[in-house]
Amino acid sequence: MKIAYFLMAVFLTTVINAQEIQIRGNVKDANGLELPGVNVIVKNTSNGAVTDFNGNYALNNVSVGSVVSFSYVGFTTQEITVGQNPVINIVMQEDSESLEQVIVIGYGTQTKKEITGAVSVVGAETIEELNPVRVEQALQGQVAGVNITSQSGAPGSSSTISIRGISTNGDSRPLILVDGNVIEDLSVLNPNDIESINVLKDATAGIYGVRAANGVILITTKSGVRNTDLKFEVDSYAGFQETTRRLPVLNATEYGVIINESFAAGGQTPPFPNFTLLGEGTNWQDEIFRTAAISNINLNVSGGGENSTYSGGASYLTQDGIVGGSDANFERFTGRLNYSLDFAKNFKFTTSGIFTQTNRETLLENTLGSVLFNALNMAPTLSVRDENGDFTLAEGLGNEVINPIAQIENTFNNTGVNRVGATFGLKYNFLNNFTAESRFQFNYSEVDGKVFSPEVFYGSGKVFNVDRSSVTEFKNFFRDFTWDNFLKYEKVFAEDHDVKVLLGMSVFKTTGTFTGSTGFDIIDNSYTNANISQASDVVNNFQNGGNTFDSRLLSYFTRLQYGYKGKYLLSAVIRRDGSTKFGPKNKFGYFPSASVGWVVSDESFLNDSNWLNFLKLRGSYGVIGNDRIGDFGFVSLLNGEGAYVIDDELLIGTAIGQLSNPEIKWEQQKTLDIGFDTRLWDNKIDITFDYFNKRTEDLLVVAPVSGVLGVAAPGSAPPIINAGIVENKGYEFLISYKDQFSDNFKFNISFNLTAIDNEVVSVNSENSFIAGGSFGVGQDPPSRMEAGKPIGYFYGLQTDGIFQNQSEVDAHATQANAAPGDLRYVDVNGDGEINSDDRTDIGNPIPDATMGLNIGFEYKNFDFTTYAFASVGNDIVRNYERNQPLVNRRNAFLDRWTGEGTTNSFPRVTTGANSNSLFSSFYVEDGSYLRIQNVQLGYTFSRDYMTPIGIDKFRIYVSVNNLYTFTEYQGYDPAASSGAPIGGGIDPGFYPVPRTYLLGVNLKF
């Protein structure tokens, strides 16, 4: 009987396993959009199907118990075991790391597996989590080798983007393309419109030629999907901002003590005999810092028909400043449209357009006499207003320090920008393997501005006093267009040889016109009447010309891409660029580049590996030209200003402008990159490594020349020359881990590291160095570009503690006005005298390494992400302290030298003559920091509740941007910099990037 039961069980199992059924279902993405073209196949068989335009599929002769695979480019492959239920509906999850992910490269696309260059991608999901106000904020910490330094935290302010270090003393901006269209200012773009950001970091960027010498950022905006209904997406957030730091300065009582002591040490009568009655006084930072509002609303629509796709959006952002509040507001409205149409069998038409309108109110910042500078230096014993209700005058505090609240009230500086950019493309496929494409792109911008300077008195001798009210109105026009035409040939020979050839040409032209006038004596000294039409003595600000520019490029290029069996890869490019920036002899340059790749994991000897899923080795080398200098530097132009006296009358005429150099030629960047990409253990671990060496030769720089040549006249300038070599070498490392531990829990973490060694190899100038930057008032430039040193390193006196007694002063090298308690400087050259010849290397503004750490998880309907960024090894110069007897000071002065043995690090205070204010290592601080850039917690409501009411996704979240910065730097923001290659890293009181708290919603229906 037991044998009979056993035989019956075997028979029933065989029947069940042999049962074949038809399965059917629907495939959608995570947002509820049906996915056409998904491959549905029974694993280990040839039985398969493809989803139709509505995402539906049907598959016959499928055995119960077999495994069905669902795969689609850009999505994680899913495998389902077939049961008795014939209906199998699938929700595909995006896989931004898929090897089949399509990545935009120069004039085309490649799958991630085929890429032979150093390319990084940031997707829409990351941008959505970060909620950046500006696009470049989404790159910091996300892409190895890309460093973003904020020039200011003020609303609407820009950032400096550097890819793999600072490689030139000139314009080091990367080329930025939005849907193929060149843009110079990322503030005009709404981050919510972006589908992906691709960063080309090595010689493969050479396909874009001259403008790609500093790397390329390719931005693709959102587009529609064919055969989908109209879909809506709403993203909105609102919140508030606050400063991350207030610098500890002296209160009124502490101030009285320090001032009294310094006056007494200088042999003067102390000004505060009853300092104990001064109390706390005015905290000027509390007076200027505000809690500022920020809000954004964004609407996107998308869809598509059988032969067309469309996508559009509109957004509005408003942001007040943490300094000045609504007096420093930034507004941005953007409108966007993408459309494509297959209007004939082999013809495709594409177009995209972006309109942006911005309006920005600004205050003086990041310089001597800025609002923050004044708040730090203003005496705490002074109130905001006097007993009459008028603003207090800052008497006795130096010529630059004024009442910052009065400064805000009397600042009227408004700039509005209207910009439209569009692209039009036509593609024609013929003879099976050929594609001809033409793209026309243009940008048009109008920049309107008004600056009103009312008659105002801030105190005796103040440089900001205005004796005669004035208004300046300007309107500038910028136009550019690019016309690309190229022919592609693509064919696979004998199943193994994949050949792609590109041949093209490109024309680029950019022009600008500046107009502006200044009028005086505004009626009632009122902003209401501040118009040129109501002013007297109106002066044309461009009466001598010099108000236009016109530059052009003509380029021809070709690229060969070859792949053998998908595992041996080659790409070679040569481009001929011609630029109007150079004279006839040097107008054209030839710039070749090549890259190779080997997909090692496709080799037979690794087929049986149970831990290695993918391994690709790659390398590239190329030369890219750079022409980013002013126009017509190779000829002399009469665009300077000359003053002439004729018949005892002063007349303003024209004179020679910038000195010419007919020999200037292309700056050349030679880039080597060697790296690998690998995936391990079921694709859970992803590792990328690159070594790079970027050598820039024939740097285009402004020559340091003697004033005897007369280059200080209005409109004149030293010539442009080719002078120097800069080398950046280092490595990038990225490792990430992701896993889905259960149906309810997913986790991911990634870490990237970039280490760069920057060195100036040579400087071909008269002094063998080029100086730049500024420190204090009237001192020599503190930064240099010099052979054997990093570009822009700090050059000053090296301190060696504090003189403790007169014997130490006497035994030391001669130091002017030195006394016990003063800084002791190192006699570098050993000549027994401290002077400018003893200046040396005292710091480097370039970080040794930058790092990013990104963590995220999803648990049921909750999601959490956090991003961190670190910069290590860079130095910052503290330059926000005014050397005047009565200005306020940092509370570090409480630890000053007061007698022998009290301290060996902080000098005495005195009004007497000394050399403590000379630029030295005393003012250089470690600028290393770790910043928690973003923390976000979200909740997505279940589709079971949302779908019946027509909603595909409803998510709410809270986030904090710029949560906290760990640093020993004493200034406002260690991440801020002017961005200047020579003179960067000098802090005049940088406007800090605010901490921002947001509450937001994502809605799709």
XYZ file of C-alpha atoms in Angstrom, residues 97-543:
447
model
C 23.435 51.285 -11.870
C 22.333 48.859 -14.577
C 25.003 47.946 -17.095
C 22.389 48.474 -19.793
C 21.636 51.979 -18.551
C 21.825 54.395 -21.471
C 24.261 57.232 -20.813
C 24.475 60.421 -22.828
C 27.920 61.079 -24.301
C 29.098 63.464 -26.997
C 26.622 63.525 -29.884
C 25.095 60.212 -28.921
C 24.538 57.591 -26.242
C 26.164 54.384 -25.017
C 25.233 51.757 -22.508
C 27.146 51.860 -19.265
C 28.880 48.634 -20.207
C 30.261 50.174 -23.407
C 31.626 53.365 -21.845
C 35.422 53.587 -22.096
C 35.836 56.967 -20.429
C 35.463 58.372 -16.928
C 31.763 59.230 -16.761
C 29.606 59.738 -13.649
C 25.816 59.933 -13.469
C 23.438 61.624 -11.033
C 19.793 60.655 -11.494
C 16.496 62.416 -10.875
C 15.936 60.408 -7.680
C 19.062 61.848 -6.067
C 18.138 65.372 -7.106
C 14.649 64.883 -5.673
C 16.119 63.795 -2.336
C 18.532 66.723 -2.117
C 16.046 69.457 -3.101
C 18.828 71.783 -4.279
C 18.008 75.405 -5.028
C 20.783 75.370 -7.629
C 21.711 72.420 -9.824
C 25.400 72.323 -8.893
C 24.485 71.611 -5.270
C 23.332 68.174 -6.442
C 26.876 67.299 -7.544
C 28.722 68.003 -4.292
C 29.568 64.693 -2.661
C 27.770 62.686 -5.342
C 30.417 62.614 -8.066
C 34.056 61.787 -7.367
C 36.413 64.361 -8.818
C 33.874 67.187 -8.819
C 34.267 69.896 -6.187
C 31.733 72.674 -5.632
C 32.738 75.786 -3.717
C 30.092 78.308 -2.802
C 30.954 81.897 -3.625
C 28.198 82.981 -1.259
C 25.168 81.623 0.568
C 23.063 84.600 -0.543
C 19.913 83.797 -2.547
C 20.676 83.447 -6.249
C 24.438 83.403 -5.789
C 26.603 81.144 -7.901
C 29.077 78.382 -7.139
C 32.392 77.395 -8.641
C 32.570 73.959 -10.246
C 35.962 72.331 -10.693
C 36.447 68.904 -12.236
C 39.644 67.136 -11.202
C 41.339 70.184 -9.789
C 42.259 73.682 -10.899
C 44.077 73.355 -14.193
C 44.346 76.951 -15.389
C 44.795 80.465 -14.100
C 42.086 81.568 -16.509
C 38.479 80.480 -16.906
C 38.219 77.010 -15.361
C 34.468 76.478 -15.770
C 33.327 73.197 -17.322
C 31.140 73.128 -20.419
C 27.480 72.752 -19.443
C 24.892 71.456 -21.915
C 21.158 71.192 -21.245
C 19.551 68.921 -23.834
C 22.507 69.792 -26.041
C 22.204 73.533 -25.518
C 25.062 75.529 -23.970
C 24.307 77.465 -20.790
C 26.702 79.506 -18.686
C 24.631 80.081 -15.551
C 22.945 77.144 -13.818
C 20.697 79.481 -11.817
C 18.376 79.632 -14.828
C 17.587 75.918 -14.563
C 15.015 74.332 -12.275
C 16.512 71.198 -10.659
C 13.104 69.468 -10.694
C 13.173 69.470 -14.506
C 16.260 67.257 -14.631
C 16.157 63.592 -15.549
C 19.904 62.984 -15.283
C 23.289 64.708 -15.017
C 26.256 63.076 -16.748
C 29.771 64.312 -16.015
C 32.552 63.642 -18.538
C 35.859 63.952 -16.692
C 38.611 62.661 -18.974
C 39.790 62.989 -22.564
C 36.550 61.520 -23.925
C 35.102 65.004 -23.348
C 37.289 66.049 -26.289
C 34.471 65.278 -28.716
C 33.059 68.652 -27.607
C 36.331 70.370 -28.432
C 37.613 73.686 -27.174
C 34.890 74.346 -24.630
C 35.415 70.964 -22.953
C 38.928 71.497 -21.606
C 37.659 71.727 -18.022
C 35.238 68.810 -18.327
C 31.655 68.546 -19.527
C 28.368 68.407 -17.629
C 25.522 67.003 -19.720
C 22.057 67.663 -18.316
C 19.036 65.863 -19.731
C 15.596 67.186 -18.841
C 12.532 65.039 -18.363
C 10.707 63.714 -21.418
C 7.531 61.815 -22.116
C 6.938 58.141 -22.950
C 5.188 56.907 -26.067
C 1.643 55.595 -25.862
C 1.006 56.911 -22.369
C -1.817 59.059 -21.109
C -1.269 62.555 -19.807
C 0.481 62.350 -16.452
C 0.956 65.093 -13.872
C 3.689 65.488 -11.294
C 3.655 68.101 -8.546
C 6.644 68.754 -6.307
C 6.438 71.466 -3.703
C 8.214 72.455 -0.544
C 8.281 75.309 1.908
C 10.468 76.061 4.850
C 12.807 78.453 6.521
C 16.531 79.164 6.637
C 18.921 80.253 9.330
C 22.610 80.873 9.688
C 24.705 77.895 10.725
C 27.062 80.009 12.794
C 27.568 83.284 14.590
C 31.187 84.150 15.208
C 32.062 84.661 18.875
C 32.998 88.300 19.270
C 33.525 90.505 22.333
C 30.525 91.860 24.180
C 30.603 95.493 25.297
C 32.305 94.834 28.636
C 34.967 92.553 27.135
C 35.427 95.065 24.354
C 36.003 97.837 26.896
C 38.676 95.787 28.646
C 40.553 94.987 25.421
C 40.316 98.523 24.036
C 41.498 100.048 27.303
C 44.439 97.668 27.403
C 45.442 98.337 23.796
C 45.274 102.118 24.294
C 47.312 101.905 27.491
C 49.926 99.730 25.775
C 50.166 102.346 23.046
C 50.691 105.154 25.542
C 47.197 106.585 25.087
C 44.391 107.327 27.537
C 41.953 104.388 27.814
C 38.582 105.476 26.342
C 36.378 103.437 28.732
C 37.249 104.290 32.356
C 33.960 102.741 33.549
C 33.948 99.651 31.342
C 32.136 97.595 34.013
C 28.986 99.598 33.223
C 28.982 98.711 29.529
C 27.033 95.463 29.946
C 26.462 93.139 26.984
C 25.958 95.903 24.428
C 24.775 95.326 20.860
C 25.314 91.975 19.157
C 25.448 93.173 15.566
C 25.254 89.654 14.161
C 21.900 89.181 15.892
C 20.781 92.428 14.265
C 21.602 91.416 10.690
C 20.833 87.690 10.681
C 17.215 86.769 9.972
C 15.094 83.645 9.828
C 14.359 83.633 6.099
C 11.521 81.985 4.186
C 11.946 79.733 1.150
C 9.321 78.004 -0.991
C 9.094 76.260 -4.319
C 6.294 74.748 -6.393
C 6.901 72.710 -9.516
C 4.446 71.160 -11.989
C 5.430 68.671 -14.699
C 3.246 67.059 -17.342
C 4.210 64.256 -19.708
C 2.745 61.762 -22.111
C 2.970 60.478 -25.617
C 1.200 59.087 -28.638
C 2.165 56.343 -31.020
C 4.675 58.589 -32.824
C 5.309 61.381 -30.361
C 6.315 62.252 -26.815
C 5.909 65.433 -24.856
C 6.886 66.804 -21.480
C 6.558 70.243 -19.944
C 6.801 72.000 -16.667
C 6.584 75.242 -14.775
C 8.003 76.221 -11.415
C 8.264 79.192 -9.079
C 10.899 79.658 -6.370
C 11.189 82.484 -3.883
C 13.973 82.747 -1.311
C 14.793 85.454 1.225
C 18.285 86.024 2.567
C 19.464 85.139 6.068
C 21.133 88.556 5.884
C 18.677 91.282 5.006
C 15.583 89.061 4.718
C 13.297 90.305 1.942
C 15.840 93.024 1.104
C 17.979 90.215 -0.347
C 15.273 88.206 -2.109
C 15.662 85.922 -5.106
C 12.775 84.853 -7.332
C 12.875 82.398 -10.207
C 10.156 81.344 -12.618
C 10.901 78.648 -15.193
C 8.900 77.113 -17.992
C 10.044 74.079 -19.969
C 8.832 72.061 -22.970
C 10.220 68.924 -24.677
C 8.594 67.426 -27.755
C 9.525 64.747 -30.278
C 7.661 63.506 -33.353
C 8.306 60.739 -35.866
C 6.492 62.528 -38.684
C 7.589 60.141 -41.447
C 9.007 56.656 -41.711
C 12.633 57.721 -41.277
C 12.306 61.276 -40.005
C 12.270 62.428 -36.406
C 11.841 65.977 -35.161
C 12.825 67.015 -31.627
C 12.629 70.326 -29.857
C 13.082 71.628 -26.358
C 12.809 75.035 -24.811
C 13.399 76.660 -21.438
C 12.249 80.118 -20.381
C 13.572 81.581 -17.151
C 12.809 84.812 -15.384
C 14.794 85.749 -12.288
C 14.835 88.772 -10.072
C 17.476 89.333 -7.416
C 17.979 91.939 -4.700
C 21.557 92.011 -3.454
C 23.568 93.483 -0.615
C 27.310 94.089 -0.532
C 28.988 90.824 0.426
C 32.283 88.947 0.483
C 34.471 92.029 0.512
C 35.950 94.745 2.694
C 33.001 96.826 3.922
C 30.340 94.176 3.314
C 27.362 93.836 5.650
C 28.878 90.842 7.447
C 32.292 92.499 7.612
C 30.701 95.517 9.291
C 28.681 93.386 11.707
C 31.881 91.722 12.902
C 33.866 94.942 13.269
C 31.179 97.332 14.538
C 31.685 98.355 18.181
C 29.254 96.600 20.583
C 29.048 99.793 22.640
C 27.088 101.455 19.824
C 23.349 100.969 19.439
C 21.556 100.527 16.119
C 19.878 103.929 16.466
C 20.627 106.958 18.595
C 18.270 108.777 20.969
C 16.781 110.696 18.025
C 15.868 107.518 16.180
C 18.553 108.008 13.545
C 21.047 105.325 12.619
C 24.149 105.460 14.788
C 27.295 106.705 13.100
C 30.373 104.471 13.247
C 32.821 107.179 14.232
C 36.439 106.238 14.858
C 36.177 102.701 13.437
C 38.131 103.204 10.229
C 37.052 104.361 6.809
C 35.306 101.125 5.769
C 33.327 100.117 8.868
C 29.775 101.485 8.956
C 26.484 100.679 10.665
C 25.375 97.478 8.846
C 21.664 98.038 9.484
C 21.917 101.506 7.965
C 23.833 99.918 5.108
C 20.998 97.448 4.426
C 18.396 100.214 4.578
C 20.316 102.300 2.045
C 21.170 99.562 -0.433
C 19.032 99.318 -3.576
C 20.508 96.885 -6.059
C 18.162 94.931 -8.306
C 18.934 92.693 -11.273
C 16.385 90.920 -13.458
C 17.125 88.323 -16.112
C 14.848 87.065 -18.857
C 16.279 84.148 -20.755
C 14.983 81.798 -23.414
C 16.921 78.858 -24.788
C 15.735 76.350 -27.362
C 16.930 73.471 -29.500
C 15.573 72.113 -32.752
C 16.721 68.834 -34.199
C 15.981 66.802 -37.292
C 17.129 63.204 -37.692
C 16.944 61.108 -40.853
C 17.719 57.378 -41.050
C 18.633 55.962 -44.460
C 20.251 52.938 -46.059
C 19.678 50.933 -42.867
C 22.975 51.963 -41.264
C 23.176 55.714 -41.755
C 21.741 58.578 -39.719
C 21.989 62.235 -40.638
C 21.211 64.753 -37.924
C 21.103 68.522 -37.694
C 20.640 70.490 -34.449
C 20.208 74.204 -34.032
C 20.424 75.668 -30.528
C 20.138 79.247 -29.394
C 20.060 81.333 -26.224
C 18.825 84.874 -25.786
C 19.068 86.815 -22.539
C 18.172 90.282 -21.366
C 19.659 91.505 -18.112
C 18.033 94.586 -16.577
C 19.435 96.273 -13.530
C 19.050 99.319 -11.367
C 21.383 100.571 -8.640
C 20.265 103.513 -6.535
C 22.764 105.258 -4.263
C 20.942 107.708 -2.014
C 22.678 110.629 -0.409
C 23.789 109.258 2.943
C 26.285 109.995 5.733
C 27.660 107.020 7.703
C 30.332 108.885 9.645
C 33.382 111.059 9.193
C 35.635 109.998 6.322
C 33.663 106.869 5.420
C 34.310 105.574 1.909
C 30.623 104.670 1.618
C 29.368 108.205 2.214
C 27.384 109.540 -0.753
C 27.346 113.287 -1.223
C 25.242 113.252 -4.379
C 22.480 110.761 -5.028
C 22.624 108.760 -8.240
C 20.905 105.994 -10.121
C 22.468 103.627 -12.628
C 20.270 101.721 -15.037
C 21.639 99.124 -17.400
C 20.281 96.665 -19.922
C 22.546 94.025 -21.408
C 21.790 91.630 -24.235
C 23.411 88.238 -24.789
C 22.885 85.975 -27.786
C 24.492 82.749 -28.886
C 23.741 79.931 -31.253
C 25.226 76.549 -32.051
C 24.593 74.651 -35.256
C 25.713 71.025 -35.263
C 25.518 68.742 -38.286
C 26.742 65.178 -38.225
C 26.485 61.857 -40.010
C 26.526 58.497 -38.228
C 27.246 55.049 -39.581
C 26.507 52.040 -37.377
C 26.761 48.370 -38.340
C 27.583 45.009 -36.801
C 29.741 42.842 -39.049
C 29.757 39.056 -38.701
C 27.829 39.330 -35.413
C 31.000 40.230 -33.478
C 32.307 43.500 -34.927
C 30.321 46.556 -33.843
C 31.433 49.641 -35.772
C 30.179 53.199 -35.274
C 31.536 56.187 -37.154
C 30.637 59.827 -36.537
C 31.557 62.709 -38.845
C 30.415 66.228 -38.039
C 30.892 69.953 -37.934
C 29.835 72.634 -35.475
C 29.448 76.397 -35.664
C 29.199 78.544 -32.538
C 28.715 82.284 -32.206
C 28.172 84.399 -29.121
C 27.607 88.144 -28.980
C 26.762 90.669 -26.306
C 25.800 94.304 -26.010
C 26.049 96.394 -22.863
C 24.098 99.602 -22.341
C 23.888 101.762 -19.263
C 23.612 105.301 -17.957
C 24.050 107.041 -14.633
C 22.001 110.014 -13.540
C 22.454 112.266 -10.510
C 20.411 114.367 -8.056
C 17.399 112.115 -7.525
C 14.275 113.999 -6.472
C 13.645 113.767 -2.705
C 16.575 111.337 -2.450
C 13.939 108.625 -2.869
C 14.019 105.223 -4.556
C 10.522 105.930 -5.830
C 11.950 108.657 -8.038
C 15.157 106.799 -8.907
C 14.824 106.775 -12.674
C 17.127 108.049 -15.376
C 14.217 110.006 -16.840
C 13.956 112.064 -13.637
C 17.688 112.491 -12.989
C 20.025 115.303 -13.954
C 23.481 115.158 -15.526
C 22.897 111.796 -17.184
C 26.136 110.137 -18.323
C 26.428 107.316 -20.857
C 28.602 104.690 -19.179
C 29.846 103.414 -22.552
C 30.474 106.668 -24.347
